[in-house]
Short mmCIF file of C-alpha atoms and ligand atoms in Angstrom, two decimals:
data_model
loop_
_atom_site.label_atom_id
_atom_site.label_comp_id
_atom_site.label_asym_id
_atom_site.label_seq_id
_atom_site.Cartn_x
_atom_site.Cartn_y
_atom_site.Cartn_z
CA MET A 1 29.30 -120.80 -19.05
CA THR A 2 28.10 -118.70 -22.32
CA SER A 3 29.02 -121.23 -25.01
CA LYS A 4 27.38 -124.54 -25.57
CA HIS A 5 30.32 -125.72 -27.59
CA ALA A 6 32.24 -128.57 -25.65
CA VAL A 7 35.64 -129.57 -26.69
CA VAL A 8 36.50 -133.25 -25.68
CA ALA A 9 40.08 -134.22 -25.78
CA GLY A 10 40.16 -138.09 -25.84
CA GLY A 11 36.56 -138.01 -27.16
CA ALA A 12 36.93 -141.32 -29.15
CA GLY A 13 38.08 -143.12 -26.08
CA PHE A 14 35.72 -145.67 -23.75
CA LEU A 15 35.04 -142.77 -21.20
CA GLY A 16 35.45 -139.89 -23.87
CA SER A 17 32.82 -141.10 -26.34
CA HIS A 18 30.16 -141.78 -23.43
CA LEU A 19 30.65 -138.14 -22.42
CA VAL A 20 30.21 -136.59 -25.91
CA ASP A 21 26.78 -138.82 -26.02
CA ARG A 22 25.85 -137.42 -22.71
CA LEU A 23 26.88 -133.78 -23.84
CA LEU A 24 24.95 -134.09 -27.22
CA ALA A 25 22.02 -135.33 -25.31
CA GLU A 26 21.94 -132.33 -23.16
CA GLY A 27 21.99 -130.03 -26.01
CA TYR A 28 25.62 -129.22 -26.41
CA ARG A 29 27.61 -128.90 -29.70
CA VAL A 30 30.43 -131.38 -29.45
CA THR A 31 34.10 -131.14 -31.09
CA ALA A 32 35.84 -134.45 -30.05
CA VAL A 33 39.78 -134.32 -30.55
CA ASP A 34 41.69 -137.56 -30.52
CA ASN A 35 44.81 -139.02 -32.25
CA LEU A 36 43.24 -142.80 -31.75
CA ILE A 37 46.43 -143.94 -29.99
CA THR A 38 44.29 -146.07 -27.85
CA GLY A 39 40.74 -144.75 -28.79
CA SER A 40 38.76 -145.85 -31.91
CA ILE A 41 36.53 -144.26 -34.41
CA ALA A 42 33.95 -147.05 -33.90
CA ASN A 43 33.08 -145.22 -30.46
CA ILE A 44 31.95 -142.52 -32.41
CA ALA A 45 30.68 -143.90 -35.56
CA HIS A 46 27.08 -143.59 -34.55
CA LEU A 47 27.46 -139.90 -34.50
CA GLU A 48 29.09 -139.39 -38.11
CA THR A 49 25.73 -137.65 -39.31
CA ASP A 50 24.87 -135.40 -36.35
CA LYS A 51 25.17 -132.08 -37.30
CA ASN A 52 26.21 -131.01 -33.48
CA PHE A 53 29.23 -133.26 -33.44
CA GLN A 54 32.51 -133.26 -35.44
CA PHE A 55 35.96 -135.12 -34.79
CA VAL A 56 39.38 -133.61 -35.22
CA LYS A 57 42.26 -136.22 -35.57
CA ARG A 58 44.96 -134.50 -33.45
CA ASP A 59 47.74 -135.19 -31.17
CA VAL A 60 46.98 -132.75 -28.37
CA ILE A 61 50.47 -132.99 -27.04
CA GLU A 62 51.24 -130.30 -30.23
CA PRO A 63 49.39 -126.81 -29.40
CA PHE A 64 45.98 -126.83 -31.27
CA ASP A 65 43.20 -124.60 -31.74
CA ILE A 66 39.70 -124.88 -32.29
CA ALA A 67 37.48 -122.12 -34.52
CA GLY A 68 34.90 -119.95 -32.89
CA ASP A 69 33.24 -119.98 -29.10
CA VAL A 70 34.08 -122.69 -26.78
CA GLY A 71 32.22 -122.92 -23.44
CA ILE A 72 34.33 -125.91 -21.76
CA VAL A 73 37.33 -128.04 -22.62
CA PHE A 74 37.22 -131.43 -21.28
CA ASN A 75 40.68 -133.35 -20.95
CA LEU A 76 40.31 -137.40 -21.19
CA ALA A 77 43.10 -137.59 -23.45
CA SER A 78 45.53 -140.15 -21.84
CA PRO A 79 46.32 -144.09 -21.93
CA ALA A 80 44.61 -145.31 -19.28
CA SER A 81 45.14 -148.86 -18.62
CA PRO A 82 48.34 -150.05 -16.97
CA ILE A 83 48.93 -152.51 -19.92
CA ASP A 84 48.89 -149.41 -22.77
CA TYR A 85 50.64 -147.04 -20.49
CA LEU A 86 53.67 -149.58 -19.56
CA GLN A 87 53.82 -149.78 -23.73
CA LEU A 88 53.61 -145.89 -23.98
CA PRO A 89 55.54 -144.30 -21.12
CA ILE A 90 56.69 -141.14 -22.79
CA GLU A 91 53.34 -140.65 -24.72
CA THR A 92 51.79 -141.02 -21.41
CA LEU A 93 53.77 -138.21 -19.72
CA MET A 94 53.55 -136.17 -22.55
CA VAL A 95 50.01 -135.94 -22.93
CA GLY A 96 49.71 -135.59 -19.16
CA SER A 97 52.05 -132.70 -19.06
CA ALA A 98 52.11 -130.85 -22.34
CA GLY A 99 49.04 -132.15 -23.47
CA THR A 100 47.15 -130.57 -20.57
CA GLN A 101 48.83 -127.55 -20.82
CA ASN A 102 47.51 -127.32 -24.57
CA CYS A 103 44.07 -127.96 -23.33
CA LEU A 104 44.41 -125.46 -20.81
CA GLU A 105 45.71 -122.87 -23.09
CA LEU A 106 42.80 -123.51 -25.43
CA ALA A 107 40.56 -122.81 -22.41
CA ARG A 108 42.37 -119.78 -21.44
CA ARG A 109 42.05 -118.12 -24.80
CA LYS A 110 38.45 -119.05 -25.18
CA LYS A 111 37.59 -118.05 -21.65
CA ALA A 112 36.18 -121.50 -21.18
CA ARG A 113 35.99 -123.82 -18.65
CA PHE A 114 38.42 -126.48 -18.15
CA PHE A 115 37.62 -129.91 -16.87
CA MET A 116 40.62 -132.28 -15.93
CA ALA A 117 40.12 -136.41 -15.88
CA SER A 118 42.60 -137.10 -13.21
CA THR A 119 42.55 -140.46 -11.29
CA SER A 120 42.68 -142.21 -8.23
CA GLU A 121 46.12 -143.49 -9.20
CA VAL A 122 47.22 -140.06 -7.68
CA TYR A 123 46.88 -141.98 -4.34
CA GLY A 124 49.48 -144.39 -5.57
CA ASP A 125 49.32 -147.49 -3.18
CA PRO A 126 47.46 -145.91 -0.58
CA LEU A 127 48.23 -145.93 3.03
CA VAL A 128 44.61 -144.26 3.79
CA HIS A 129 41.48 -146.00 3.31
CA PRO A 130 39.17 -145.50 1.82
CA GLN A 131 40.75 -142.69 0.03
CA VAL A 132 39.56 -138.88 0.95
CA GLU A 133 40.56 -136.02 -1.39
CA GLU A 134 42.82 -134.72 1.23
CA TYR A 135 45.03 -137.50 1.24
CA TRP A 136 48.33 -136.94 -0.37
CA GLY A 137 48.88 -140.21 -1.87
CA ASN A 138 51.97 -142.97 -1.68
CA VAL A 139 53.37 -142.61 -5.18
CA ASN A 140 56.66 -144.33 -6.51
CA PRO A 141 58.12 -141.62 -8.53
CA ASN A 142 60.10 -143.58 -10.81
CA GLY A 143 58.44 -147.11 -11.16
CA THR A 144 56.84 -148.69 -14.07
CA ARG A 145 53.71 -146.96 -13.05
CA SER A 146 55.02 -143.55 -12.36
CA CYS A 147 54.44 -142.45 -15.96
CA TYR A 148 50.87 -142.20 -15.47
CA ASP A 149 50.71 -141.44 -11.78
CA GLU A 150 53.11 -138.65 -11.81
CA ALA A 151 51.53 -137.09 -15.20
CA LYS A 152 48.16 -137.03 -13.68
CA ARG A 153 49.70 -135.53 -10.39
CA TYR A 154 51.30 -132.83 -12.75
CA ALA A 155 47.95 -132.36 -14.56
CA GLU A 156 46.23 -131.75 -11.23
CA ALA A 157 49.29 -129.22 -10.45
CA ILE A 158 49.25 -127.44 -13.66
CA THR A 159 45.35 -127.01 -13.86
CA PHE A 160 45.63 -125.50 -10.09
CA ALA A 161 48.38 -122.99 -11.23
CA TYR A 162 46.32 -121.83 -14.31
CA HIS A 163 43.20 -121.31 -11.99
CA ARG A 164 45.48 -119.46 -9.42
CA LYS A 165 47.80 -117.34 -12.02
CA TYR A 166 44.76 -116.79 -14.60
CA GLY A 167 41.64 -117.34 -13.11
CA VAL A 168 40.55 -120.32 -15.35
CA ASP A 169 37.37 -122.07 -13.94
CA ILE A 170 38.64 -125.57 -13.39
CA LYS A 171 37.00 -128.69 -12.56
CA VAL A 172 39.33 -131.79 -11.20
CA ILE A 173 37.60 -135.12 -10.93
CA ARG A 174 39.66 -138.13 -9.54
CA ILE A 175 38.06 -141.26 -11.37
CA PHE A 176 38.07 -144.66 -9.81
CA ASN A 177 38.11 -147.98 -11.77
CA THR A 178 35.06 -147.46 -14.28
CA TYR A 179 33.95 -150.17 -16.82
CA GLY A 180 31.40 -150.84 -19.48
CA PRO A 181 30.68 -151.17 -23.56
CA ARG A 182 33.29 -149.67 -25.61
CA MET A 183 36.29 -150.69 -23.49
CA ARG A 184 38.86 -152.34 -25.81
CA VAL A 185 38.70 -156.16 -25.46
CA ASP A 186 42.36 -156.28 -25.12
CA ASP A 187 42.93 -153.24 -23.33
CA GLY A 188 44.20 -155.30 -20.42
CA ARG A 189 42.43 -154.10 -17.59
CA VAL A 190 40.67 -156.22 -15.33
CA VAL A 191 37.13 -156.05 -16.21
CA PRO A 192 37.53 -156.72 -20.28
CA THR A 193 40.38 -159.16 -19.45
CA PHE A 194 38.11 -161.27 -16.96
CA LEU A 195 34.89 -160.88 -19.26
CA LYS A 196 36.87 -162.18 -22.37
CA GLN A 197 38.41 -164.95 -20.76
CA ALA A 198 35.07 -166.24 -19.05
CA LEU A 199 33.11 -165.49 -22.39
CA LEU A 200 35.46 -167.66 -24.34
CA GLY A 201 36.15 -170.29 -21.32
CA GLU A 202 39.55 -169.51 -21.29
CA PRO A 203 41.72 -169.46 -17.47
CA VAL A 204 40.86 -166.11 -15.66
CA THR A 205 44.35 -164.51 -15.10
CA ILE A 206 44.68 -163.39 -11.48
CA TYR A 207 47.62 -161.14 -10.98
CA GLY A 208 49.83 -161.68 -7.96
CA THR A 209 47.79 -162.74 -4.88
CA GLY A 210 44.41 -161.80 -5.84
CA LYS A 211 44.04 -159.99 -2.36
CA GLN A 212 44.44 -156.43 -3.88
CA THR A 213 41.10 -154.77 -3.83
CA ARG A 214 39.36 -152.38 -6.48
CA ALA A 215 35.76 -150.81 -6.43
CA PHE A 216 33.77 -150.71 -9.88
CA CYS A 217 32.04 -148.12 -11.13
CA TYR A 218 29.41 -148.28 -14.21
CA VAL A 219 30.18 -145.84 -17.06
CA SER A 220 26.75 -144.10 -16.92
CA ASP A 221 27.21 -143.32 -13.34
CA LEU A 222 30.67 -141.84 -13.89
CA VAL A 223 29.60 -139.60 -16.51
CA ASP A 224 26.71 -138.11 -14.58
CA GLY A 225 29.19 -137.55 -12.03
CA ILE A 226 31.32 -135.67 -14.73
CA PHE A 227 28.38 -133.93 -16.11
CA ARG A 228 27.47 -132.55 -12.41
CA LEU A 229 30.99 -131.78 -11.79
CA ALA A 230 31.29 -129.65 -14.91
CA GLU A 231 27.81 -127.86 -14.44
CA SER A 232 28.92 -127.17 -10.77
CA SER A 233 30.68 -124.33 -9.07
CA GLU A 234 33.04 -126.75 -7.71
CA HIS A 235 36.71 -126.88 -8.61
CA GLY A 236 37.67 -130.31 -6.85
CA PRO A 237 39.55 -132.40 -6.68
CA ILE A 238 36.46 -134.67 -6.39
CA ASN A 239 36.53 -138.41 -6.23
CA VAL A 240 33.97 -140.24 -8.25
CA GLY A 241 33.54 -143.90 -8.11
CA ASN A 242 31.37 -146.90 -6.87
CA PRO A 243 32.37 -147.86 -3.31
CA VAL A 244 31.47 -151.52 -3.36
CA GLU A 245 35.22 -152.76 -2.74
CA MET A 246 36.02 -156.40 -3.35
CA THR A 247 39.09 -158.78 -3.86
CA MET A 248 40.29 -159.42 -7.60
CA LEU A 249 39.69 -163.14 -6.49
CA GLU A 250 36.12 -162.27 -5.41
CA PHE A 251 35.69 -160.19 -8.81
CA ALA A 252 36.89 -163.18 -10.78
CA GLU A 253 34.35 -165.61 -9.10
CA LYS A 254 31.58 -163.12 -9.98
CA ILE A 255 32.58 -162.83 -13.41
CA ILE A 256 32.78 -166.35 -13.83
CA ALA A 257 29.21 -167.06 -12.03
CA THR A 258 27.49 -163.80 -13.96
CA THR A 259 28.56 -165.33 -17.28
CA ASN A 260 27.93 -168.95 -16.56
CA SER A 261 31.27 -169.91 -17.57
CA LYS A 262 33.44 -173.13 -16.94
CA SER A 263 36.56 -171.12 -16.74
CA PRO A 264 39.24 -172.12 -14.22
CA ILE A 265 41.15 -169.30 -12.27
CA VAL A 266 45.03 -169.19 -12.54
CA TYR A 267 47.34 -167.36 -10.78
CA VAL A 268 50.26 -165.20 -12.67
CA PRO A 269 52.92 -162.70 -11.82
CA LEU A 270 52.06 -159.18 -11.73
CA PRO A 271 52.91 -157.31 -14.79
CA THR A 272 53.69 -153.78 -13.21
CA ALA A 273 55.39 -153.11 -9.97
CA ASP A 274 53.39 -150.73 -7.18
CA ASP A 275 50.16 -152.56 -8.13
CA PRO A 276 48.07 -150.59 -5.38
CA MET A 277 46.72 -153.33 -2.91
CA GLN A 278 43.64 -151.35 -1.80
CA ARG A 279 41.47 -149.05 -3.59
CA CYS A 280 38.20 -147.56 -2.64
CA PRO A 281 36.67 -144.33 -3.17
CA ASN A 282 35.17 -141.99 -0.27
CA ASN A 283 32.39 -140.29 -1.96
CA THR A 284 31.20 -137.98 0.70
CA LYS A 285 32.02 -134.60 -1.37
CA ALA A 286 30.35 -136.12 -4.54
CA ARG A 287 27.50 -136.78 -2.75
CA GLU A 288 27.20 -133.59 -0.56
CA ARG A 289 28.30 -131.22 -3.19
CA LEU A 290 26.97 -132.65 -6.64
CA GLY A 291 24.21 -134.72 -4.97
CA TRP A 292 25.82 -137.58 -6.84
CA GLN A 293 25.70 -141.28 -5.97
CA PRO A 294 26.05 -144.54 -8.19
CA LYS A 295 22.78 -146.24 -9.19
CA VAL A 296 24.08 -148.98 -11.26
CA ALA A 297 24.93 -152.26 -9.13
CA LEU A 298 27.75 -154.37 -10.31
CA GLU A 299 25.69 -157.20 -11.36
CA GLU A 300 23.41 -155.01 -13.50
CA GLY A 301 26.54 -153.16 -14.82
CA ILE A 302 27.94 -156.31 -16.08
CA ALA A 303 25.05 -157.62 -17.58
CA LYS A 304 24.47 -154.31 -19.66
CA THR A 305 28.55 -154.83 -20.54
CA ILE A 306 28.48 -158.61 -21.75
CA PRO A 307 26.52 -158.08 -24.77
CA TYR A 308 29.12 -155.60 -26.29
CA PHE A 309 31.89 -157.64 -25.50
CA ARG A 310 30.01 -161.20 -27.07
CA GLU A 311 29.58 -158.92 -30.22
CA LYS A 312 33.27 -158.00 -30.24
CA LEU A 313 34.17 -161.81 -29.63
CA ALA A 314 31.80 -162.69 -32.46
CA LEU A 315 30.01 -164.95 -29.85
CA ALA A 316 26.23 -166.16 -30.79
P1 NAD B 1 40.96 -144.94 -23.27
O1 NAD B 1 42.40 -145.15 -23.71
O2 NAD B 1 39.78 -145.46 -23.94
O3 NAD B 1 40.70 -143.55 -23.83
C1 NAD B 1 41.80 -142.22 -23.85
C2 NAD B 1 41.56 -141.55 -25.00
O4 NAD B 1 42.67 -140.46 -25.39
C3 NAD B 1 41.82 -142.17 -26.36
O5 NAD B 1 40.82 -142.38 -27.54
C4 NAD B 1 43.08 -141.94 -26.90
O6 NAD B 1 43.36 -142.26 -28.26
C5 NAD B 1 43.29 -140.57 -26.46
N1 NAD B 1 44.41 -139.82 -26.55
C6 NAD B 1 45.66 -140.32 -25.94
N2 NAD B 1 46.58 -139.57 -26.13
C7 NAD B 1 46.18 -138.51 -27.01
C8 NAD B 1 46.82 -137.81 -27.40
N3 NAD B 1 48.14 -137.29 -27.01
N4 NAD B 1 46.25 -136.66 -28.09
C9 NAD B 1 44.88 -136.93 -28.41
N5 NAD B 1 44.32 -137.98 -27.88
C10 NAD B 1 44.56 -138.85 -27.30
O7 NAD B 1 40.82 -144.70 -21.75
P2 NAD B 1 39.28 -144.23 -20.84
O8 NAD B 1 39.32 -145.30 -19.73
O9 NAD B 1 38.56 -143.58 -21.72
O10 NAD B 1 40.22 -142.94 -19.77
C11 NAD B 1 39.56 -141.88 -20.17
C12 NAD B 1 40.20 -140.53 -19.32
O11 NAD B 1 40.01 -140.96 -17.74
C13 NAD B 1 41.86 -140.79 -19.28
O12 NAD B 1 42.62 -139.78 -19.05
C14 NAD B 1 42.09 -141.84 -18.07
O13 NAD B 1 43.32 -141.38 -17.28
C15 NAD B 1 41.05 -141.20 -17.06
N6 NAD B 1 40.63 -142.24 -16.09
C16 NAD B 1 39.99 -143.46 -16.60
C17 NAD B 1 39.68 -144.37 -15.58
C18 NAD B 1 38.71 -145.80 -16.10
O14 NAD B 1 38.72 -146.63 -15.16
N7 NAD B 1 38.41 -145.76 -17.25
C19 NAD B 1 40.14 -144.23 -14.19
C20 NAD B 1 40.64 -143.21 -13.68
C21 NAD B 1 40.82 -142.30 -15.01
N1 UDP B 2 44.36 -157.89 -12.73
C1 UDP B 2 44.16 -159.15 -12.72
N2 UDP B 2 44.22 -160.10 -13.77
C2 UDP B 2 44.20 -159.36 -14.95
C3 UDP B 2 43.86 -157.90 -15.31
C4 UDP B 2 44.28 -157.04 -13.88
O1 UDP B 2 44.10 -159.53 -11.48
O2 UDP B 2 44.36 -159.96 -16.03
C5 UDP B 2 44.15 -156.94 -11.43
C6 UDP B 2 45.34 -155.80 -11.49
O3 UDP B 2 46.70 -156.48 -10.95
C7 UDP B 2 44.97 -155.10 -10.51
C8 UDP B 2 43.54 -154.79 -10.51
O4 UDP B 2 43.19 -156.31 -11.36
O5 UDP B 2 45.06 -155.37 -9.27
C9 UDP B 2 43.01 -153.85 -11.54
O6 UDP B 2 43.49 -153.74 -12.58
P1 UDP B 2 43.33 -152.78 -13.76
O7 UDP B 2 44.48 -152.70 -14.88
O8 UDP B 2 41.84 -152.90 -14.64
O9 UDP B 2 43.37 -151.47 -13.30
P2 UDP B 2 44.05 -150.66 -12.00
O10 UDP B 2 43.17 -150.28 -10.94
O11 UDP B 2 45.38 -151.10 -11.59
O12 UDP B 2 44.89 -149.21 -12.79
#
């Protein structure tokens, strides 16, 4: 990489804004490109006077250019919460397809690296467990989650096509459930929802049976995985996630205990079909090829996240 100028599509989002912070700390100049559809200026407000940072409000579904040299283009632009993409199915499909191609075109023109934020959702409701990168997945192509799953599968496909046809130096990460400060309190994902409910003493809503499993990664660990892959010679896809798996019932109990809450647990119908029954990363490749492993245990990560939610909920 000759230029230390990074473009981060989706840079005003939860993960994107933490990635921007890390890149700036590592001596990069950063341009965040975001249409704020699910992100927020508040996530990057602390960078307003940083001369190495600029924000460009733009929809990457439309072709776009960035002046001057660029060393790497990160594509994190996409609604990511199931509740968000249920409401934004076309936007989600378009940003995964046209948006990804526009980011790839920028990388091709600038002779820059291209980093694609893919997802564990490409495995769908997995029949192989824990998930290894070689597994092709079990995805419903037209169900309510398909706008996200298939957009990301297409994004992986076009990223590899640009690599094979044009020689673009690509990096594809498959991100597993990640949490931390700057998640929107109302984004509908399980971590902000349970934390908000527990902190407010409201019923904690388990969707379906609560027997479905997930494994949660703290944001600083995930960003470290992104950074290591971006600077490596690997192309991926590489799974990055914390492999400590639990049921959503166990997770609800943990959040209630950690927040010292009196919230009851209630069971409500699943809002989306095809909610994966089990999900947990096999991290062997990330460990062996990137020297990466998660450092922040769930209790510690939740403790680091609570003050942000208390502030957003205006709790003392
Ligand atoms: P987020 O919603 O906070 O961030 C996404 C950002 O992309 C937002 O700022 C949004 O405004 C922006 N965006 C969306 N469409 C855009 C468009 N057309 N043009 C420009 N900007 C656009 O979500 P997040 O959790 O930070 O996720 C970031 C990326 O990581 C997403 O691509 C998501 O699929 C991927 N990912 C996240 C997780 C997770 O657990 N957080 C898991 C797997 C994959
Ligand atoms: N979930 C839940 N209650 C909620 C929100 C989510 O039980 O209020 C469950 C959801 O059904 C899923 C898991 O928590 O099985 C993780 O959901 P999330 O939306 O965070 O992300 P996903 O892994 O499904 O993309």
